[in-house]
Coordinates of C-alpha atoms in Angstrom, one line a residue:
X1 CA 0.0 0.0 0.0
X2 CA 0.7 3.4 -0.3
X3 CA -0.6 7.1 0.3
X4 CA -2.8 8.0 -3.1
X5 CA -2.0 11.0 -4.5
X6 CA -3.4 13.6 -6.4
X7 CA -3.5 13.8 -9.8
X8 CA -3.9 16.7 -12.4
X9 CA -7.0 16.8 -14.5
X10 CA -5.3 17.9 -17.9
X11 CA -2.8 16.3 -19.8
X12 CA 0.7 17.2 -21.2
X13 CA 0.9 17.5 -25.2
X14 CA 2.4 14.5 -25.7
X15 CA 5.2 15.1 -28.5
X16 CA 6.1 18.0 -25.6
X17 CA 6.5 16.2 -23.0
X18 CA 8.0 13.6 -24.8
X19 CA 10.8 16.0 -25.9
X20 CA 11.5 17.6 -23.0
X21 CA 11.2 14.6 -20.7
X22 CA 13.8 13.0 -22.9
X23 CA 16.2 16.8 -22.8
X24 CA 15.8 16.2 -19.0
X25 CA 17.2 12.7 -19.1
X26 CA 20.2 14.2 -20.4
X27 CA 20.9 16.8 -18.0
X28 CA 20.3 14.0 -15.4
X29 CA 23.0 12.3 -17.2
X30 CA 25.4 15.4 -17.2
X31 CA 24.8 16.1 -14.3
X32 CA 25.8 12.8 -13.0
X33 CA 29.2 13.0 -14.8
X34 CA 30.1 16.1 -12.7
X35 CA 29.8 18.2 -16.0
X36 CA 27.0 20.5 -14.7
X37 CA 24.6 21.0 -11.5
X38 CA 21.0 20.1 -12.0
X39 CA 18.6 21.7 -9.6
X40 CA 14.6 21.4 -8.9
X41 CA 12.9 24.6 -7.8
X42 CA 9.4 25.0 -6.6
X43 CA 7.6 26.5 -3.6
X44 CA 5.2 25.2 -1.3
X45 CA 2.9 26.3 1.6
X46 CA 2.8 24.7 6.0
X47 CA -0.2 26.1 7.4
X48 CA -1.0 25.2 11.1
X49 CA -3.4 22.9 9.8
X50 CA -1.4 19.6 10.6
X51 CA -0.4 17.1 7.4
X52 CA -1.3 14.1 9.3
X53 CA -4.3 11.8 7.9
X54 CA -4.1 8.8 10.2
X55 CA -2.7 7.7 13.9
X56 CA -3.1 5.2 16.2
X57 CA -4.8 5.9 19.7
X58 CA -6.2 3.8 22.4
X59 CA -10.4 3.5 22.6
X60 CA -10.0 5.3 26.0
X61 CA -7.8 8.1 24.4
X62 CA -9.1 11.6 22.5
X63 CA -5.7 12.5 20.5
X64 CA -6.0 15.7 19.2
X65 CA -3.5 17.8 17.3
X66 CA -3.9 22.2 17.0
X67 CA -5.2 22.8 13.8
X68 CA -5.5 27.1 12.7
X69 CA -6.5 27.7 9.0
X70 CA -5.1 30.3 6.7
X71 CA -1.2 30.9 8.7
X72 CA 0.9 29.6 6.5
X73 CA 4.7 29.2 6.5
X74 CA 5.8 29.9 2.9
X75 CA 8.8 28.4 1.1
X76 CA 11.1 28.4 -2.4
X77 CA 13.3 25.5 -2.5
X78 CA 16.1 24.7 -4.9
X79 CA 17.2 20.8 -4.9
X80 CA 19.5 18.4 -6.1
X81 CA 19.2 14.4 -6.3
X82 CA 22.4 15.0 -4.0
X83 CA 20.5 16.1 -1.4
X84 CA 22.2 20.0 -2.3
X85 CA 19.7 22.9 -1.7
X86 CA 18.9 26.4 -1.9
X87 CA 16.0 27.5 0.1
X88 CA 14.5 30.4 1.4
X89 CA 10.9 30.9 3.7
X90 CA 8.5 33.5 4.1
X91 CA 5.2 34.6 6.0
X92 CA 4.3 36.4 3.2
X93 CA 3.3 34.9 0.1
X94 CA 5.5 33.4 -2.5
X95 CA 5.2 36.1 -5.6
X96 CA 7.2 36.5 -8.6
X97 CA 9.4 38.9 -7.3
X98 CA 10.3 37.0 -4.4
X99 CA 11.2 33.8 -6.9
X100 CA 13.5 36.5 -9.2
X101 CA 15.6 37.9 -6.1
X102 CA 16.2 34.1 -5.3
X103 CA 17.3 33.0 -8.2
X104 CA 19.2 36.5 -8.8
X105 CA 20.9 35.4 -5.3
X106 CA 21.2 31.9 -6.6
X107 CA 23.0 32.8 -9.5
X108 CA 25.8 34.5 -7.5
X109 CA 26.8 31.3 -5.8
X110 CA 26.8 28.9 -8.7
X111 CA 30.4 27.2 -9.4
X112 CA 29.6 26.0 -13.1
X113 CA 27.3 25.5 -16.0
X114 CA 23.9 25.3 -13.5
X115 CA 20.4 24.2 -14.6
X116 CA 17.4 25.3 -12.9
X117 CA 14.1 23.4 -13.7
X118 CA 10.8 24.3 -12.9
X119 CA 7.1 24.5 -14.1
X120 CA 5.2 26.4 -15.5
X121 CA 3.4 28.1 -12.7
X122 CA 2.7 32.1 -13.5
X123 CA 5.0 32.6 -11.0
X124 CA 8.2 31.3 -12.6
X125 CA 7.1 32.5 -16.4
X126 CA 5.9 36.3 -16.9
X127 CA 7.9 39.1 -19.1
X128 CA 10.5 40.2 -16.0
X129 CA 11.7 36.9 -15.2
X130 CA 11.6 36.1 -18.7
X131 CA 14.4 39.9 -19.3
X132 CA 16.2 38.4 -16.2
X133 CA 17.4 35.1 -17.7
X134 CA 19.9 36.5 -20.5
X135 CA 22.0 38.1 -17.5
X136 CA 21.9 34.9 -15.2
X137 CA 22.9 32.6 -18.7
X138 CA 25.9 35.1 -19.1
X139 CA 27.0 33.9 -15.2
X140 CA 26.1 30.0 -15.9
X141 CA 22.6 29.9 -14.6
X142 CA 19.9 28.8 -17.2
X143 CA 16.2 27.5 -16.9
X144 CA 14.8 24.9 -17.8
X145 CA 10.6 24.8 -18.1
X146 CA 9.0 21.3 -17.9
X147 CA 6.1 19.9 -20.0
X148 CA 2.6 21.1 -18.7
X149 CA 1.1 19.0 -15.9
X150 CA 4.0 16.8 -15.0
X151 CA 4.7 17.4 -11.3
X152 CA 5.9 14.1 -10.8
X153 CA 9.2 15.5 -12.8
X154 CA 9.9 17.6 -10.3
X155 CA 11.6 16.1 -7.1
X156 CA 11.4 19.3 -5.2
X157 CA 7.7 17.9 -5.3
X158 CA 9.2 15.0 -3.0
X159 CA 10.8 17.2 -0.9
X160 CA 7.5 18.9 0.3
X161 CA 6.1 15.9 0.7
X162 CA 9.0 14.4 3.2
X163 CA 9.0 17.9 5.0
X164 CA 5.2 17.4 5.5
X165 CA 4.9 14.2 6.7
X166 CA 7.5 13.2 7.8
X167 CA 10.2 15.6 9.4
X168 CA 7.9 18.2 10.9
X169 CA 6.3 16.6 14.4
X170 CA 2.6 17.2 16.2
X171 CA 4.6 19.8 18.3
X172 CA 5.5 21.8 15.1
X173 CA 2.2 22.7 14.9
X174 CA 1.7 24.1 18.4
X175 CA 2.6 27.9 17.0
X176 CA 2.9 30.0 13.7
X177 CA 6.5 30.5 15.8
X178 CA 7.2 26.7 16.9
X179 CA 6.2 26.2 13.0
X180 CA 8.0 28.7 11.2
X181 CA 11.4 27.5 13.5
X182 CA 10.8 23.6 12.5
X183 CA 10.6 24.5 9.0
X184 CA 13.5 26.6 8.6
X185 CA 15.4 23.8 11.1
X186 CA 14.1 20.9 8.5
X187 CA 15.2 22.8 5.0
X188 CA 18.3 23.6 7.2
X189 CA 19.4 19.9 7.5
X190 CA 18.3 18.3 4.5
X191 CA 21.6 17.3 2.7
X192 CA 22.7 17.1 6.8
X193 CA 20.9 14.8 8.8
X194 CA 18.3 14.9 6.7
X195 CA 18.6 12.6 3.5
X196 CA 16.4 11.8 0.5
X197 CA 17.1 8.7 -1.3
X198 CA 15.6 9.6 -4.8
X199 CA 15.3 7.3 -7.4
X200 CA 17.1 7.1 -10.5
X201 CA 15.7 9.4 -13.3
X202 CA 14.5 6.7 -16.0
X203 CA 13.0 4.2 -12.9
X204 CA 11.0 7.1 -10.7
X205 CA 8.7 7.6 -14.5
X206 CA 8.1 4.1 -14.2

């Protein structure tokens, strides 16, 4: 068994998607001879509604966990199948300013040919990230859009997932401030003490 997930409604053009999935297996495979660094960007939202659908509690016990709607802690993540990362979290919402100055940051630290992928999410397209991109190719940084509707391309998208249930605990969720401290602490360690064993590029399509 294992947790269902959820599934867009439309469809990537296939021809598309068949193209770029196959340009991304590529850059998986330079990547893996050391000749460039691949990264996975995407952002995601931990309100202090808890991510936890099932536990276990005795018939005499009432486990609860605090649950508050609409506070959210906010994050852009940056990831490698290394377990390398570039984050950054916010109270505010994730805009597309906010994802330009990270990758305008970003793009500073690089230390060769670096590929950024991401979606297609308004967020990450739109005419001033679009005049950005020349200047960041000119220091090494390019971007890399994936087909429509394939998040399961992404492994930042596995990322959120582990941060959300599995790293963060019942106590996270006590405060915006006990929250907002675990997350940071979590994005903090991945790479650390925190690993991801992601599967090879060709067998996680499968």
């Amino acid at each position: 068994y294992k947790r269902i997930r959820k599934r867009l409604k439309g469809k990537p053009v296939r021809e598309v998607y068949q193209l770029k999935k196959e340009i991304l297996g590529k850059m998986e495979d330079l990547s893996k001879e050391g000749l460039i660094d691949l990264y996975y960007g995407d952002e995601s939202g931990v309100s202090l509604e808890p991510n936890v659908p099932y536990g276990w509690q005795f018939s005499d016990e009432e486990v609860s966990m605090p649950s508050a709607k609409g506070k959210a802690i906010n994050c852009f993540g940056l990831f490698t199948r290394e377990n390398e990362s570039w984050t950054a979290v916010s109270e505010k919402a994730i805009t597309r300013d906010f994802v330009i100055e990270q990758l305008e940051r970003f793009s500073f630290s690089i230390k060769k040919l670096t590929v950024v992928v991401l979606d297609n999410a308004r967020i990450h397209t739109g005419k001033l990230l679009r005049e950005r991109i020349k200047a960041w190719q000119e220091r090494g940084l390019f971007i890399f859009y994936l087909p429509t509707y394939s998040p399961h391309l992404n492994l930042a998208e596995t990322v959120w997932r582990k941060l959300k249930y599995e790293w963060l605990a019942a106590e996270d969720y006590l405060s915006k401030e006990h929250l907002r401290y675990s997350v940071k602490q979590a994005l903090w360690a991945f790479g650390k003490s925190l690993w991801i064993k992601f599967s090879d590029f060709n067998h996680s399509l499968n």
